[in-house]
Amino acid sequence: MTDKIQDLIIIGAGPSSLTAAIYTTREDIGTVLYEKSVVGGLAAITDKIDNYPGFPDGIEGYVLAEQLEKQAKRFGTEIKYGEVTSIRRDDSFNVVVIDGEDVKAKAVLVATGSSYGKINVPGEAEYYGRGVHYCATCDGAFYKGKRLAVVGGGNSAVQESIFLSHFASHIDLLVRSTVKASDVLQKKLQKYIDDKLISVHVSTTTDEIIATDGHVTEVRATESGKPKSFMVDGVFVFAGLKPNTGFLQGSGVELDEIGFIKTDDKMRTNIPGIFASGDVRSGATMQIACAVGEGAEAAHTIRDYLRDLDKN
């Protein structure tokens, strides 16, 4: 274990993390941010972000990530690459295990986000952000007058299919077994089926996503045991979101039934000195603008926590 005790360790480097770091470092709170893969998180690998305030023409995800990173570094944020494998409480401090090394911190902000549930078929990873999407609110408007396939049969898949129908000319909803959305959503869906805006294909397994000249053009599937081809301009996958909280097992941090972190409205977890913000938090809206706001809220709460800690 290193002897130095950090003021604040932030785990993850998405928009929520970077925003929190901007606020904490401006207030001279020593802040070290650890990221295991890409600075910017899911935002950095999103082709274009059209609904983030201040950019009337939209902004490429990697550009927004770069700007947030530069701003955080300008105030003194230290960004390191490393994988956090566990957190434990040690007296009045939290110990974060990073690449096998123990690092003590007065406060820890967990902002590791979530990962999109994947269907793991050929073409899914290759055309992510270029015809394969996981967020209707983020990317639906790109498909005005286009034909789409939506993969999934739960509440999210049905709700987002209805949302996408306001842009797309037609949607094929590909459901592996049966539609499992709530009765209310299924009744709402029926109207769109009757209006021939959405076609539902149950007992349908998505097998492959095909592209021509770099653009998604086809989904190959198996419907009731028979090969089926859907000609599309894009594919939206709604196989759920998985919180990146595996490293919190055994930490004592309270999670909900899915694995998202429970907090109060000030981003405090049930463990003193451990906070959470952004898409990893239970009840999060999964939007960048909201994650940024939560990062700012967390920073103010952490500032007050550290001030109180120093008084004792």
CSV table of C-alpha atoms in Angstrom, one decimal:
chain,number,residue,atom,x,y,z
A,1,MET,CA,0.0,0.0,0.0
A,2,THR,CA,1.3,3.5,-0.9
A,3,ASP,CA,1.7,5.8,2.1
A,4,LYS,CA,0.1,8.8,0.5
A,5,ILE,CA,-3.6,9.3,1.2
A,6,GLN,CA,-5.4,10.8,-1.8
A,7,ASP,CA,-8.2,13.3,-1.2
A,8,LEU,CA,-10.4,11.8,-3.9
A,9,ILE,CA,-10.2,8.9,-6.2
A,10,ILE,CA,-12.7,8.8,-9.1
A,11,ILE,CA,-13.2,5.4,-10.7
A,12,GLY,CA,-14.1,5.7,-14.4
A,13,ALA,CA,-13.5,8.5,-16.9
A,14,GLY,CA,-16.9,9.2,-18.5
A,15,PRO,CA,-18.7,12.5,-18.6
A,16,SER,CA,-19.9,12.3,-15.0
A,17,SER,CA,-16.4,11.5,-13.7
A,18,LEU,CA,-14.7,14.3,-15.7
A,19,THR,CA,-17.3,16.8,-14.7
A,20,ALA,CA,-16.9,15.9,-11.0
A,21,ALA,CA,-13.1,16.3,-11.5
A,22,ILE,CA,-13.5,19.7,-13.0
A,23,TYR,CA,-15.4,20.9,-9.9
A,24,THR,CA,-13.2,19.2,-7.3
A,25,THR,CA,-9.8,20.3,-8.8
A,26,ARG,CA,-11.0,23.9,-9.1
A,27,GLU,CA,-11.5,23.8,-5.4
A,28,ASP,CA,-8.0,22.4,-4.8
A,29,ILE,CA,-9.2,18.9,-3.9
A,30,GLY,CA,-6.5,16.5,-5.0
A,31,THR,CA,-8.2,14.3,-7.6
A,32,VAL,CA,-6.9,11.1,-9.3
A,33,LEU,CA,-9.1,9.5,-11.9
A,34,TYR,CA,-8.6,5.9,-12.9
A,35,GLU,CA,-9.8,4.4,-16.2
A,36,LYS,CA,-9.3,0.9,-17.5
A,37,SER,CA,-10.1,1.5,-21.1
A,38,VAL,CA,-11.3,4.7,-22.9
A,39,VAL,CA,-11.5,8.2,-21.5
A,40,GLY,CA,-15.0,9.4,-22.2
A,41,GLY,CA,-16.7,6.1,-21.7
A,42,LEU,CA,-19.6,5.2,-24.0
A,43,ALA,CA,-19.8,8.8,-25.1
A,44,ALA,CA,-16.3,8.6,-26.6
A,45,ILE,CA,-17.4,5.7,-28.9
A,46,THR,CA,-20.7,7.3,-29.9
A,47,ASP,CA,-20.6,8.5,-33.5
A,48,LYS,CA,-22.5,11.7,-32.9
A,49,ILE,CA,-24.3,13.2,-29.9
A,50,ASP,CA,-27.2,15.3,-31.0
A,51,ASN,CA,-28.9,16.1,-27.7
A,52,TYR,CA,-26.2,17.5,-25.5
A,53,PRO,CA,-26.9,21.2,-24.8
A,54,GLY,CA,-24.7,23.8,-26.4
A,55,PHE,CA,-24.0,22.1,-29.7
A,56,PRO,CA,-26.9,23.0,-32.1
A,57,ASP,CA,-25.3,20.9,-34.9
A,58,GLY,CA,-24.4,18.0,-32.6
A,59,ILE,CA,-20.9,16.9,-31.7
A,60,GLU,CA,-18.9,13.8,-32.3
A,61,GLY,CA,-18.6,11.7,-29.1
A,62,TYR,CA,-14.8,11.5,-29.1
A,63,VAL,CA,-14.6,15.3,-29.5
A,64,LEU,CA,-16.8,15.9,-26.5
A,65,ALA,CA,-14.8,13.4,-24.5
A,66,GLU,CA,-11.5,15.2,-25.5
A,67,GLN,CA,-12.9,18.6,-24.5
A,68,LEU,CA,-14.0,17.3,-21.1
A,69,GLU,CA,-10.6,15.6,-20.5
A,70,LYS,CA,-8.7,18.8,-21.5
A,71,GLN,CA,-10.9,20.9,-19.2
A,72,ALA,CA,-10.4,18.5,-16.2
A,73,LYS,CA,-6.6,18.4,-16.8
A,74,ARG,CA,-6.4,22.2,-17.0
A,75,PHE,CA,-7.5,22.4,-13.4
A,76,GLY,CA,-5.1,19.7,-12.3
A,77,THR,CA,-6.9,16.4,-12.6
A,78,GLU,CA,-4.6,13.5,-12.8
A,79,ILE,CA,-5.8,10.7,-15.1
A,80,LYS,CA,-4.2,7.3,-14.8
A,81,TYR,CA,-4.9,4.0,-16.5
A,82,GLY,CA,-5.6,1.0,-14.3
A,83,GLU,CA,-8.3,-1.5,-13.3
A,84,VAL,CA,-10.0,-1.3,-10.0
A,85,THR,CA,-10.7,-4.7,-8.7
A,86,SER,CA,-12.1,-4.0,-5.2
A,87,ILE,CA,-12.8,-1.4,-2.5
A,88,ARG,CA,-12.8,-1.9,1.2
A,89,ARG,CA,-13.2,0.3,4.3
A,90,ASP,CA,-10.1,0.8,6.5
A,91,ASP,CA,-10.6,2.9,9.6
A,92,SER,CA,-11.8,6.3,8.4
A,93,PHE,CA,-10.5,5.8,4.9
A,94,ASN,CA,-11.4,3.8,1.8
A,95,VAL,CA,-8.8,1.5,0.2
A,96,VAL,CA,-9.1,1.1,-3.6
A,97,VAL,CA,-7.2,-1.9,-5.1
A,98,ILE,CA,-5.8,-0.8,-8.5
A,99,ASP,CA,-3.9,-3.3,-10.6
A,100,GLY,CA,-3.1,-5.2,-7.3
A,101,GLU,CA,-1.9,-2.1,-5.4
A,102,ASP,CA,-3.7,-0.7,-2.4
A,103,VAL,CA,-4.4,3.1,-2.6
A,104,LYS,CA,-6.0,5.0,0.3
A,105,ALA,CA,-8.4,7.8,-0.3
A,106,LYS,CA,-10.5,10.0,2.0
A,107,ALA,CA,-13.3,9.9,-0.6
A,108,VAL,CA,-14.1,7.7,-3.6
A,109,LEU,CA,-16.5,8.5,-6.4
A,110,VAL,CA,-17.7,5.5,-8.4
A,111,ALA,CA,-18.8,6.6,-11.9
A,112,THR,CA,-18.0,3.5,-13.9
A,113,GLY,CA,-21.2,3.7,-16.0
A,114,SER,CA,-22.9,0.8,-17.6
A,115,SER,CA,-22.3,-1.5,-20.6
A,116,TYR,CA,-25.0,-2.1,-23.2
A,117,GLY,CA,-26.3,-5.7,-23.2
A,118,LYS,CA,-25.0,-7.4,-26.4
A,119,ILE,CA,-26.6,-10.0,-28.6
A,120,ASN,CA,-23.1,-11.1,-29.7
A,121,VAL,CA,-23.7,-11.7,-33.4
A,122,PRO,CA,-21.5,-11.0,-36.4
A,123,GLY,CA,-21.6,-7.4,-37.4
A,124,GLU,CA,-22.8,-6.0,-34.1
A,125,ALA,CA,-19.4,-4.9,-32.8
A,126,GLU,CA,-18.1,-4.0,-36.3
A,127,TYR,CA,-20.8,-1.5,-37.0
A,128,TYR,CA,-21.4,-0.1,-33.6
A,129,GLY,CA,-22.3,3.6,-34.0
A,130,ARG,CA,-22.4,3.1,-37.8
A,131,GLY,CA,-25.8,1.4,-38.1
A,132,VAL,CA,-25.9,-0.5,-34.8
A,133,HIS,CA,-27.1,1.5,-31.8
A,134,TYR,CA,-28.2,1.0,-28.2
A,135,CYS,CA,-29.9,4.4,-27.5
A,136,ALA,CA,-33.0,5.5,-29.3
A,137,THR,CA,-33.0,8.9,-27.7
A,138,CYS,CA,-29.4,9.5,-28.8
A,139,ASP,CA,-29.5,8.2,-32.4
A,140,GLY,CA,-33.2,7.7,-33.5
A,141,ALA,CA,-33.4,11.1,-35.3
A,142,PHE,CA,-30.7,10.0,-37.7
A,143,TYR,CA,-33.2,7.6,-39.3
A,144,LYS,CA,-36.0,9.8,-40.5
A,145,GLY,CA,-37.9,8.0,-43.2
A,146,LYS,CA,-35.7,4.9,-42.9
A,147,ARG,CA,-36.4,1.3,-42.1
A,148,LEU,CA,-35.2,-0.1,-38.8
A,149,ALA,CA,-34.9,-3.4,-36.9
A,150,VAL,CA,-35.2,-3.4,-33.1
A,151,VAL,CA,-33.9,-6.4,-31.2
A,152,GLY,CA,-35.6,-7.2,-27.9
A,153,GLY,CA,-38.9,-7.9,-26.3
A,154,GLY,CA,-39.0,-6.3,-22.9
A,155,ASN,CA,-40.2,-2.9,-21.8
A,156,SER,CA,-37.2,-1.0,-23.2
A,157,ALA,CA,-37.5,-2.6,-26.6
A,158,VAL,CA,-41.2,-1.9,-26.9
A,159,GLN,CA,-41.0,1.6,-25.5
A,160,GLU,CA,-38.1,2.5,-27.7
A,161,SER,CA,-39.7,1.0,-30.8
A,162,ILE,CA,-42.7,3.3,-30.3
A,163,PHE,CA,-40.3,6.2,-29.9
A,164,LEU,CA,-38.4,5.3,-33.0
A,165,SER,CA,-41.6,5.0,-35.0
A,166,HIS,CA,-41.9,8.8,-35.0
A,167,PHE,CA,-38.8,8.9,-37.1
A,168,ALA,CA,-38.6,5.6,-39.1
A,169,SER,CA,-40.8,4.6,-42.0
A,170,HIS,CA,-41.2,1.1,-40.5
A,171,ILE,CA,-39.8,-1.0,-37.7
A,172,ASP,CA,-39.4,-4.7,-37.5
A,173,LEU,CA,-39.3,-5.8,-33.8
A,174,LEU,CA,-37.3,-9.0,-33.5
A,175,VAL,CA,-38.3,-10.9,-30.3
A,176,ARG,CA,-36.3,-14.0,-29.4
A,177,SER,CA,-39.3,-15.6,-27.6
A,178,THR,CA,-42.4,-13.6,-26.7
A,179,VAL,CA,-43.0,-10.0,-26.0
A,180,LYS,CA,-42.5,-9.6,-22.2
A,181,ALA,CA,-43.3,-5.9,-21.9
A,182,SER,CA,-45.9,-4.7,-19.5
A,183,ASP,CA,-49.6,-5.0,-20.4
A,184,VAL,CA,-49.9,-1.2,-20.7
A,185,LEU,CA,-47.0,-1.0,-23.2
A,186,GLN,CA,-48.3,-4.0,-25.2
A,187,LYS,CA,-51.7,-2.3,-25.5
A,188,LYS,CA,-49.9,0.9,-26.7
A,189,LEU,CA,-47.8,-1.2,-29.1
A,190,GLN,CA,-50.9,-2.7,-30.7
A,191,LYS,CA,-52.0,0.7,-32.1
A,192,TYR,CA,-48.7,1.0,-34.0
A,193,ILE,CA,-49.1,-2.6,-35.2
A,194,ASP,CA,-52.6,-1.8,-36.5
A,195,ASP,CA,-51.2,1.3,-38.2
A,196,LYS,CA,-48.6,-0.9,-39.9
A,197,LEU,CA,-45.7,1.2,-38.4
A,198,ILE,CA,-44.3,-1.7,-36.4
A,199,SER,CA,-44.3,-5.4,-37.3
A,200,VAL,CA,-43.6,-7.8,-34.4
A,201,HIS,CA,-41.7,-11.1,-35.1
A,202,VAL,CA,-41.8,-13.5,-32.2
A,203,SER,CA,-39.7,-16.6,-31.9
A,204,THR,CA,-37.1,-14.8,-34.0
A,205,THR,CA,-33.4,-15.0,-33.3
A,206,THR,CA,-31.1,-12.4,-34.8
A,207,ASP,CA,-28.2,-14.2,-36.5
A,208,GLU,CA,-26.1,-11.6,-38.3
A,209,ILE,CA,-26.0,-7.9,-39.2
A,210,ILE,CA,-24.9,-7.2,-42.8
A,211,ALA,CA,-23.4,-4.0,-44.2
A,212,THR,CA,-22.7,-2.9,-47.8
A,213,ASP,CA,-20.0,-0.3,-48.4
A,214,GLY,CA,-19.9,0.3,-44.6
A,215,HIS,CA,-23.6,0.9,-44.2
A,216,VAL,CA,-25.9,-1.6,-42.5
A,217,THR,CA,-28.4,-2.9,-45.0
A,218,GLU,CA,-29.7,-6.3,-43.7
A,219,VAL,CA,-30.4,-8.4,-40.7
A,220,ARG,CA,-30.4,-12.1,-41.1
A,221,ALA,CA,-32.5,-14.0,-38.6
A,222,THR,CA,-34.3,-17.3,-37.9
A,223,GLU,CA,-38.0,-16.9,-37.4
A,224,SER,CA,-39.8,-20.0,-36.1
A,225,GLY,CA,-37.0,-22.2,-37.3
A,226,LYS,CA,-36.9,-20.7,-40.8
A,227,PRO,CA,-34.3,-18.3,-42.3
A,228,LYS,CA,-35.6,-14.7,-42.6
A,229,SER,CA,-34.0,-11.6,-44.1
A,230,PHE,CA,-34.9,-8.0,-43.1
A,231,MET,CA,-33.7,-5.1,-45.3
A,232,VAL,CA,-33.0,-2.2,-43.0
A,233,ASP,CA,-31.0,1.0,-42.7
A,234,GLY,CA,-30.1,0.5,-39.0
A,235,VAL,CA,-30.4,-1.8,-36.0
A,236,PHE,CA,-31.3,-0.9,-32.4
A,237,VAL,CA,-30.4,-3.4,-29.7
A,238,PHE,CA,-32.3,-3.3,-26.4
A,239,ALA,CA,-30.9,-6.3,-24.5
A,240,GLY,CA,-30.7,-4.3,-21.2
A,241,LEU,CA,-27.9,-2.4,-19.5
A,242,LYS,CA,-25.3,-4.0,-17.3
A,243,PRO,CA,-23.8,-1.8,-14.5
A,244,ASN,CA,-20.1,-1.9,-14.2
A,245,THR,CA,-20.1,-2.8,-10.5
A,246,GLY,CA,-18.5,-6.2,-10.4
A,247,PHE,CA,-15.6,-4.8,-8.4
A,248,LEU,CA,-17.9,-3.7,-5.6
A,249,GLN,CA,-18.8,-7.3,-4.6
A,250,GLY,CA,-17.9,-7.6,-0.9
A,251,SER,CA,-17.4,-3.9,-0.5
A,252,GLY,CA,-20.6,-3.4,1.5
A,253,VAL,CA,-21.8,-0.8,-1.0
A,254,GLU,CA,-25.6,-1.3,-1.4
A,255,LEU,CA,-26.7,-2.3,-4.9
A,256,ASP,CA,-30.2,-2.7,-6.3
A,257,GLU,CA,-31.5,-6.0,-7.7
A,258,ILE,CA,-29.9,-5.5,-11.1
A,259,GLY,CA,-26.5,-4.3,-9.7
A,260,PHE,CA,-26.8,-0.5,-9.9
A,261,ILE,CA,-25.5,1.5,-6.9
A,262,LYS,CA,-28.1,2.9,-4.5
A,263,THR,CA,-27.6,6.5,-3.5
A,264,ASP,CA,-29.5,9.4,-1.9
A,265,ASP,CA,-30.2,12.6,-3.9
A,266,LYS,CA,-26.7,13.9,-2.9
A,267,MET,CA,-25.0,10.9,-4.6
A,268,ARG,CA,-24.0,9.4,-1.2
A,269,THR,CA,-23.9,5.6,-0.9
A,270,ASN,CA,-24.5,3.7,2.4
A,271,ILE,CA,-20.7,3.7,3.0
A,272,PRO,CA,-19.2,6.9,4.4
A,273,GLY,CA,-16.8,8.4,1.9
A,274,ILE,CA,-18.1,6.5,-1.1
A,275,PHE,CA,-20.2,8.3,-3.6
A,276,ALA,CA,-21.7,7.3,-7.0
A,277,SER,CA,-22.9,9.3,-10.1
A,278,GLY,CA,-23.9,8.8,-13.7
A,279,ASP,CA,-25.2,5.7,-15.4
A,280,VAL,CA,-23.9,3.3,-12.7
A,281,ARG,CA,-26.3,4.8,-10.2
A,282,SER,CA,-29.7,3.2,-9.5
A,283,GLY,CA,-32.4,5.4,-11.1
A,284,ALA,CA,-30.1,7.2,-13.5
A,285,THR,CA,-31.7,8.4,-16.8
A,286,MET,CA,-28.8,7.2,-18.9
A,287,GLN,CA,-28.3,10.5,-20.6
A,288,ILE,CA,-25.0,12.4,-20.8
A,289,ALA,CA,-26.6,15.7,-19.7
A,290,CYS,CA,-27.9,14.1,-16.6
A,291,ALA,CA,-24.7,12.3,-15.9
A,292,VAL,CA,-22.8,15.6,-16.1
A,293,GLY,CA,-25.3,17.2,-13.6
A,294,GLU,CA,-24.9,14.2,-11.2
A,295,GLY,CA,-21.1,14.6,-11.4
A,296,ALA,CA,-21.4,18.3,-10.4
A,297,GLU,CA,-23.7,17.3,-7.5
A,298,ALA,CA,-21.4,14.6,-6.4
A,299,ALA,CA,-18.4,17.0,-6.4
A,300,HIS,CA,-20.3,19.5,-4.1
A,301,THR,CA,-21.2,16.7,-1.7
A,302,ILE,CA,-17.7,15.4,-1.7
A,303,ARG,CA,-16.3,18.9,-1.0
A,304,ASP,CA,-18.6,19.2,2.1
A,305,TYR,CA,-17.7,15.7,3.2
A,306,LEU,CA,-14.0,16.4,3.1
A,307,ARG,CA,-14.4,19.7,4.9
A,308,ASP,CA,-16.3,17.9,7.7
A,309,LEU,CA,-13.7,15.2,7.8
A,310,ASP,CA,-10.8,17.7,8.2
A,311,LYS,CA,-12.6,19.3,11.1
A,312,ASN,CA,-12.7,16.1,13.1
